[in-house]
Amino acid sequence: MVMNNVDKLIKILERLNSGEESEHVKKEAGRILKSISPKELSLAEQKLTESGLSSDDMRALCDVHIKILSSKLTKSKDLKKGHVIHTMTAEHEKILEFLGQLEKSNKNIQKMWRYEKGNGEFKNLSQISKYLNEAESHHRREEDVLFPELEKRGVTCPPQVMRYEHEELRKNKKELIKLAKNAESMNFNEFKKSLNSTSRFIVSSLRDHIFKENNILYPTALDVIKENKVWNKMKTECDKIGYCSFTKL
């Protein structure tokens, strides 16, 4: 029955990915998605990847899933403070706050005509960029602890997509640090142009990334990793990697 659901979903997703967006197809997708689990969604993604779907197509397809799923997805079940997923979700909430601050700072700086050393927006930009780069320990815990446990259980596609997105985000977050550091010495128009493109990419991509992790990846992990001893082991491994200064433990 599980594979039957997966196969049905694959056919629907293939039709949506090819550009077919009729009301009939959307209604059919909605009927299937009402009963499908995060694990089944992951299996559908995995089968499509194994059939030769490229990483870029997989990401585009994932965006299609999200648009359909957004009305029915629920938050992860209530978890005790200190649980690996509880901690990661709480970190996401702080990162989303930083993204809002980055968006605001970028808009304010875009209105300026020249660099103003005493303007607090540049200090804000520097602080925000440091916090976003500090989230590297969050990504490492996902990549080194959470993703391997999912992959052991046959869930390989979502971690693959998330790793790819982590790499893209890393490059842009490093660029943001560089821009914040060199704001005074750069041509101001060039600085604003680079800041705008880098900030907009980070804000849009990371918000979308967090939504997918909160609503697909993490629920899948809770669905397929049943053993408390495994979660306890994962917590120990996460402790060894370390946390962000803004992590609430």
GROMACS .gro file of C-alpha atoms in nm:
model
  249
    1MET     CA    1   0.000   0.000   0.000
    2VAL     CA    2   0.287   0.235   0.081
    3MET     CA    3   0.446   0.181  -0.258
    4ASN     CA    4   0.105   0.224  -0.423
    5ASN     CA    5   0.076   0.570  -0.267
    6VAL     CA    6   0.433   0.650  -0.367
    7ASP     CA    7   0.379   0.542  -0.729
    8LYS     CA    8   0.060   0.747  -0.754
    9LEU     CA    9   0.238   1.052  -0.615
   10ILE     CA   10   0.529   1.007  -0.855
   11LYS     CA   11   0.294   1.018  -1.153
   12ILE     CA   12   0.126   1.333  -1.022
   13LEU     CA   13   0.458   1.505  -0.949
   14GLU     CA   14   0.590   1.419  -1.294
   15ARG     CA   15   0.282   1.577  -1.451
   16LEU     CA   16   0.315   1.890  -1.238
   17ASN     CA   17   0.688   1.913  -1.309
   18SER     CA   18   0.619   1.897  -1.684
   19GLY     CA   19   0.405   2.210  -1.649
   20GLU     CA   20   0.061   2.054  -1.628
   21GLU     CA   21  -0.126   2.255  -1.366
   22SER     CA   22  -0.491   2.187  -1.440
   23GLU     CA   23  -0.746   2.192  -1.159
   24HIS     CA   24  -0.803   1.821  -1.213
   25VAL     CA   25  -0.435   1.739  -1.150
   26LYS     CA   26  -0.423   1.965  -0.844
   27LYS     CA   27  -0.735   1.805  -0.698
   28GLU     CA   28  -0.591   1.459  -0.764
   29ALA     CA   29  -0.266   1.561  -0.593
   30GLY     CA   30  -0.462   1.697  -0.298
   31ARG     CA   31  -0.649   1.369  -0.252
   32ILE     CA   32  -0.325   1.169  -0.243
   33LEU     CA   33  -0.145   1.416  -0.019
   34LYS     CA   34  -0.422   1.404   0.241
   35SER     CA   35  -0.320   1.050   0.329
   36ILE     CA   36   0.050   1.041   0.241
   37SER     CA   37   0.316   1.051   0.512
   38PRO     CA   38   0.644   1.248   0.507
   39LYS     CA   39   0.826   0.915   0.460
   40GLU     CA   40   0.618   0.833   0.152
   41LEU     CA   41   0.691   1.177   0.010
   42SER     CA   42   1.062   1.115   0.064
   43LEU     CA   43   1.039   0.776  -0.106
   44ALA     CA   44   0.867   0.936  -0.406
   45GLU     CA   45   1.147   1.194  -0.432
   46GLN     CA   46   1.405   0.919  -0.402
   47LYS     CA   47   1.253   0.708  -0.681
   48LEU     CA   48   1.245   1.012  -0.910
   49THR     CA   49   1.612   1.081  -0.841
   50GLU     CA   50   1.703   0.717  -0.911
   51SER     CA   51   1.519   0.743  -1.243
   52GLY     CA   52   1.768   1.008  -1.356
   53LEU     CA   53   1.614   1.335  -1.242
   54SER     CA   54   1.889   1.598  -1.205
   55SER     CA   55   1.958   1.784  -0.879
   56ASP     CA   56   1.824   2.109  -1.025
   57ASP     CA   57   1.505   1.937  -1.145
   58MET     CA   58   1.472   1.772  -0.805
   59ARG     CA   59   1.489   2.110  -0.634
   60ALA     CA   60   1.234   2.255  -0.874
   61LEU     CA   61   1.009   1.956  -0.812
   62CYS     CA   62   1.047   1.997  -0.438
   63ASP     CA   63   0.921   2.354  -0.475
   64VAL     CA   64   0.613   2.217  -0.652
   65HIS     CA   65   0.557   1.976  -0.361
   66ILE     CA   66   0.582   2.261  -0.111
   67LYS     CA   67   0.320   2.472  -0.289
   68ILE     CA   68   0.076   2.182  -0.278
   69LEU     CA   69   0.167   2.070   0.073
   70SER     CA   70   0.172   2.414   0.237
   71SER     CA   71  -0.200   2.400   0.317
   72LYS     CA   72  -0.184   2.059   0.488
   73LEU     CA   73   0.158   2.037   0.651
   74THR     CA   74   0.169   2.046   1.028
   75LYS     CA   75   0.445   2.124   1.273
   76SER     CA   76   0.653   1.844   1.420
   77LYS     CA   77   0.491   1.677   1.717
   78ASP     CA   78   0.554   1.830   2.058
   79LEU     CA   79   0.903   1.741   2.169
   80LYS     CA   80   1.086   1.782   2.496
   81LYS     CA   81   1.339   2.060   2.523
   82GLY     CA   82   1.681   1.917   2.443
   83HIS     CA   83   1.558   1.675   2.177
   84VAL     CA   84   1.771   1.705   1.863
   85ILE     CA   85   1.477   1.817   1.647
   86HIS     CA   86   1.342   2.055   1.914
   87THR     CA   87   1.680   2.228   1.929
   88MET     CA   88   1.714   2.251   1.550
   89THR     CA   89   1.362   2.390   1.515
   90ALA     CA   90   1.427   2.651   1.785
   91GLU     CA   91   1.747   2.753   1.604
   92HIS     CA   92   1.543   2.794   1.287
   93GLU     CA   93   1.318   3.042   1.468
   94LYS     CA   94   1.620   3.256   1.560
   95ILE     CA   95   1.765   3.231   1.210
   96LEU     CA   96   1.433   3.350   1.067
   97GLU     CA   97   1.458   3.653   1.298
   98PHE     CA   98   1.807   3.727   1.162
   99LEU     CA   99   1.675   3.699   0.806
  100GLY     CA  100   1.408   3.957   0.886
  101GLN     CA  101   1.677   4.188   1.026
  102LEU     CA  102   1.896   4.134   0.720
  103GLU     CA  103   1.606   4.216   0.489
  104LYS     CA  104   1.538   4.538   0.681
  105SER     CA  105   1.905   4.645   0.694
  106ASN     CA  106   1.950   4.584   0.323
  107LYS     CA  107   1.644   4.797   0.241
  108ASN     CA  108   1.771   5.081   0.460
  109ILE     CA  109   2.121   5.070   0.313
  110GLN     CA  110   1.982   5.070  -0.042
  111LYS     CA  111   1.831   5.414   0.034
  112MET     CA  112   2.171   5.563   0.126
  113TRP     CA  113   2.386   5.768  -0.111
  114ARG     CA  114   2.720   5.704   0.057
  115TYR     CA  115   2.887   5.504   0.334
  116GLU     CA  116   2.825   5.659   0.675
  117LYS     CA  117   3.067   5.528   0.935
  118GLY     CA  118   2.849   5.617   1.232
  119ASN     CA  119   2.532   5.471   1.085
  120GLY     CA  120   2.410   5.178   1.294
  121GLU     CA  121   2.292   4.983   0.990
  122PHE     CA  122   2.649   4.883   0.907
  123LYS     CA  123   2.705   4.756   1.260
  124ASN     CA  124   2.376   4.566   1.235
  125LEU     CA  125   2.483   4.416   0.904
  126SER     CA  126   2.811   4.298   1.052
  127GLN     CA  127   2.638   4.139   1.352
  128ILE     CA  128   2.371   3.968   1.141
  129SER     CA  129   2.629   3.827   0.901
  130LYS     CA  130   2.824   3.680   1.196
  131TYR     CA  131   2.513   3.514   1.340
  132LEU     CA  132   2.418   3.364   1.004
  133ASN     CA  133   2.768   3.225   0.958
  134GLU     CA  134   2.765   3.098   1.314
  135ALA     CA  135   2.473   2.876   1.210
  136GLU     CA  136   2.735   2.653   1.047
  137SER     CA  137   2.729   2.433   1.358
  138HIS     CA  138   2.356   2.386   1.298
  139HIS     CA  139   2.424   2.267   0.941
  140ARG     CA  140   2.706   2.041   1.061
  141ARG     CA  141   2.479   1.871   1.311
  142GLU     CA  142   2.230   1.807   1.034
  143GLU     CA  143   2.491   1.683   0.787
  144ASP     CA  144   2.701   1.476   1.028
  145VAL     CA  145   2.432   1.344   1.264
  146LEU     CA  146   2.076   1.371   1.131
  147PHE     CA  147   2.124   1.305   0.760
  148PRO     CA  148   2.330   0.985   0.803
  149GLU     CA  149   2.057   0.834   1.024
  150LEU     CA  150   1.796   0.914   0.759
  151GLU     CA  151   2.014   0.765   0.487
  152LYS     CA  152   2.064   0.445   0.688
  153ARG     CA  153   1.686   0.407   0.677
  154GLY     CA  154   1.659   0.457   0.303
  155VAL     CA  155   1.567   0.826   0.302
  156THR     CA  156   1.837   0.962   0.073
  157CYS     CA  157   1.687   1.227  -0.152
  158PRO     CA  158   1.585   1.499   0.098
  159PRO     CA  159   1.930   1.500   0.266
  160GLN     CA  160   2.090   1.519  -0.079
  161VAL     CA  161   1.883   1.827  -0.168
  162MET     CA  162   1.947   1.989   0.171
  163ARG     CA  163   2.325   1.936   0.145
  164TYR     CA  164   2.326   2.101  -0.196
  165GLU     CA  165   2.134   2.399  -0.057
  166HIS     CA  166   2.370   2.422   0.242
  167GLU     CA  167   2.664   2.460   0.003
  168GLU     CA  168   2.492   2.737  -0.192
  169LEU     CA  169   2.404   2.916   0.130
  170ARG     CA  170   2.757   2.882   0.269
  171LYS     CA  171   2.903   3.059  -0.033
  172ASN     CA  172   2.660   3.347  -0.004
  173LYS     CA  173   2.694   3.381   0.374
  174LYS     CA  174   3.072   3.406   0.335
  175GLU     CA  175   3.016   3.674   0.072
  176LEU     CA  176   2.792   3.862   0.316
  177ILE     CA  177   3.066   3.857   0.582
  178LYS     CA  178   3.312   3.989   0.324
  179LEU     CA  179   3.077   4.269   0.219
  180ALA     CA  180   3.009   4.375   0.578
  181LYS     CA  181   3.382   4.386   0.648
  182ASN     CA  182   3.471   4.584   0.334
  183ALA     CA  183   3.175   4.823   0.319
  184GLU     CA  184   3.388   5.130   0.397
  185SER     CA  185   3.659   5.058   0.138
  186MET     CA  186   3.436   4.951  -0.153
  187ASN     CA  187   3.280   5.171  -0.419
  188PHE     CA  188   2.946   5.235  -0.250
  189ASN     CA  189   2.728   5.169  -0.554
  190GLU     CA  190   2.907   4.838  -0.615
  191PHE     CA  191   2.871   4.755  -0.247
  192LYS     CA  192   2.496   4.821  -0.256
  193LYS     CA  193   2.451   4.616  -0.570
  194SER     CA  194   2.641   4.317  -0.426
  195LEU     CA  195   2.471   4.349  -0.088
  196ASN     CA  196   2.127   4.356  -0.248
  197SER     CA  197   2.179   4.044  -0.461
  198THR     CA  198   2.352   3.849  -0.182
  199SER     CA  199   2.100   3.945   0.087
  200ARG     CA  200   1.799   3.873  -0.130
  201PHE     CA  201   1.939   3.529  -0.220
  202ILE     CA  202   2.009   3.440   0.144
  203VAL     CA  203   1.672   3.564   0.273
  204SER     CA  204   1.467   3.391   0.004
  205SER     CA  205   1.666   3.066  -0.014
  206LEU     CA  206   1.712   3.018   0.359
  207ARG     CA  207   1.347   3.086   0.441
  208ASP     CA  208   1.244   2.829   0.182
  209HIS     CA  209   1.511   2.586   0.307
  210ILE     CA  210   1.390   2.617   0.666
  211PHE     CA  211   1.029   2.562   0.561
  212LYS     CA  212   1.123   2.238   0.383
  213GLU     CA  213   1.327   2.113   0.678
  214ASN     CA  214   1.061   2.199   0.936
  215ASN     CA  215   0.776   2.050   0.736
  216ILE     CA  216   0.927   1.761   0.539
  217LEU     CA  217   1.274   1.664   0.660
  218TYR     CA  218   1.218   1.681   1.036
  219PRO     CA  219   0.875   1.509   1.034
  220THR     CA  220   1.030   1.238   0.816
  221ALA     CA  221   1.308   1.192   1.073
  222LEU     CA  222   1.055   1.161   1.355
  223ASP     CA  223   0.861   0.910   1.145
  224VAL     CA  224   1.149   0.679   1.054
  225ILE     CA  225   1.383   0.706   1.356
  226LYS     CA  226   1.182   0.528   1.625
  227GLU     CA  227   1.448   0.422   1.876
  228ASN     CA  228   1.502   0.649   2.177
  229LYS     CA  229   1.856   0.515   2.215
  230VAL     CA  230   1.936   0.638   1.863
  231TRP     CA  231   1.804   0.986   1.943
  232ASN     CA  232   2.011   0.984   2.265
  233LYS     CA  233   2.321   0.887   2.069
  234MET     CA  234   2.247   1.163   1.817
  235LYS     CA  235   2.214   1.415   2.102
  236THR     CA  236   2.559   1.314   2.233
  237GLU     CA  237   2.709   1.355   1.885
  238CYS     CA  238   2.544   1.695   1.848
  239ASP     CA  239   2.686   1.803   2.185
  240LYS     CA  240   3.036   1.716   2.060
  241ILE     CA  241   2.993   1.930   1.748
  242GLY     CA  242   2.865   2.223   1.951
  243TYR     CA  243   2.593   2.485   1.922
  244CYS     CA  244   2.539   2.845   1.819
  245SER     CA  245   2.560   3.131   2.070
  246PHE     CA  246   2.189   3.189   2.008
  247THR     CA  247   2.090   2.824   2.069
  248LYS     CA  248   1.852   2.774   2.362
  249LEU     CA  249   1.942   2.444   2.528
   0.00000   0.00000   0.00000
